């Protein structure tokens, strides 16, 4: 397999190229469900996405270990835990779903 530094660089390069990043972990059932949500929304909207392993990057582990799965949109956290297709579509459309009614 490669060395950890080259794997981390590869993850960082993937994150920079994709609009959506799914931060996940092996053996996480919510991550498996969230992967389906992200893949479906990305396919329907033509949005690029990638997945990174929270346990392979010290900074991601520090920030998101207890929250996975986490979706980053253009580098900003947009959803975590049980991912929601509607919320993700709203975020991609630039709507701030979390501020409705204010």
mmCIF file of C-alpha atoms in Angstrom, residues 33-92:
data_model
loop_
_atom_site.group_PDB
_atom_site.id
_atom_site.type_symbol
_atom_site.label_atom_id
_atom_site.label_comp_id
_atom_site.label_asym_id
_atom_site.label_seq_id
_atom_site.Cartn_x
_atom_site.Cartn_y
_atom_site.Cartn_z
ATOM 1 C CA UNK A 33 -26.207 4.818 4.307
ATOM 2 C CA UNK A 34 -24.744 8.297 3.862
ATOM 3 C CA UNK A 35 -22.607 7.124 0.931
ATOM 4 C CA UNK A 36 -25.820 6.176 -0.875
ATOM 5 C CA UNK A 37 -27.350 9.598 -0.180
ATOM 6 C CA UNK A 38 -24.278 11.486 -1.379
ATOM 7 C CA UNK A 39 -23.882 9.302 -4.472
ATOM 8 C CA UNK A 40 -27.543 9.728 -5.438
ATOM 9 C CA UNK A 41 -27.566 13.502 -4.985
ATOM 10 C CA UNK A 42 -24.229 13.909 -6.754
ATOM 11 C CA UNK A 43 -25.425 11.821 -9.706
ATOM 12 C CA UNK A 44 -28.720 13.707 -9.945
ATOM 13 C CA UNK A 45 -27.050 17.117 -9.810
ATOM 14 C CA UNK A 46 -23.842 16.366 -11.714
ATOM 15 C CA UNK A 47 -21.784 17.279 -8.664
ATOM 16 C CA UNK A 48 -18.313 15.843 -8.123
ATOM 17 C CA UNK A 49 -17.738 13.997 -4.858
ATOM 18 C CA UNK A 50 -15.171 11.922 -3.072
ATOM 19 C CA UNK A 51 -14.918 9.972 0.154
ATOM 20 C CA UNK A 52 -12.148 10.159 2.718
ATOM 21 C CA UNK A 53 -11.412 7.974 5.735
ATOM 22 C CA UNK A 54 -11.546 9.967 8.963
ATOM 23 C CA UNK A 55 -9.076 7.546 10.574
ATOM 24 C CA UNK A 56 -6.430 8.127 7.877
ATOM 25 C CA UNK A 57 -5.989 11.853 8.554
ATOM 26 C CA UNK A 58 -5.082 13.256 11.988
ATOM 27 C CA UNK A 59 -6.860 16.588 11.415
ATOM 28 C CA UNK A 60 -10.066 14.965 10.145
ATOM 29 C CA UNK A 61 -9.955 12.553 13.086
ATOM 30 C CA UNK A 62 -9.610 15.445 15.535
ATOM 31 C CA UNK A 63 -12.473 17.409 13.975
ATOM 32 C CA UNK A 64 -14.978 14.744 12.952
ATOM 33 C CA UNK A 65 -14.314 11.456 14.786
ATOM 34 C CA UNK A 66 -17.535 11.599 16.818
ATOM 35 C CA UNK A 67 -19.661 13.009 13.977
ATOM 36 C CA UNK A 68 -19.118 10.641 11.028
ATOM 37 C CA UNK A 69 -20.463 10.540 8.474
ATOM 38 C CA UNK A 70 -19.880 14.202 7.674
ATOM 39 C CA UNK A 71 -20.566 15.970 4.383
ATOM 40 C CA UNK A 72 -18.397 18.917 3.397
ATOM 41 C CA UNK A 73 -19.596 21.163 0.578
ATOM 42 C CA UNK A 74 -16.836 23.313 -0.873
ATOM 43 C CA UNK A 75 -14.867 22.594 2.313
ATOM 44 C CA UNK A 76 -17.659 23.630 4.702
ATOM 45 C CA UNK A 77 -19.457 21.151 6.959
ATOM 46 C CA UNK A 78 -23.093 20.872 5.844
ATOM 47 C CA UNK A 79 -24.490 17.723 7.429
ATOM 48 C CA UNK A 80 -23.460 14.856 9.692
ATOM 49 C CA UNK A 81 -24.830 11.714 11.283
ATOM 50 C CA UNK A 82 -27.950 10.542 9.479
ATOM 51 C CA UNK A 83 -27.511 12.346 6.160
ATOM 52 C CA UNK A 84 -30.570 13.784 4.464
ATOM 53 C CA UNK A 85 -30.992 14.020 0.694
ATOM 54 C CA UNK A 86 -33.242 17.090 0.880
ATOM 55 C CA UNK A 87 -30.818 19.022 3.112
ATOM 56 C CA UNK A 88 -27.943 18.159 0.791
ATOM 57 C CA UNK A 89 -29.872 19.323 -2.280
ATOM 58 C CA UNK A 90 -30.770 22.557 -0.486
ATOM 59 C CA UNK A 91 -27.130 23.164 0.418
ATOM 60 C CA UNK A 92 -26.042 22.539 -3.180
#
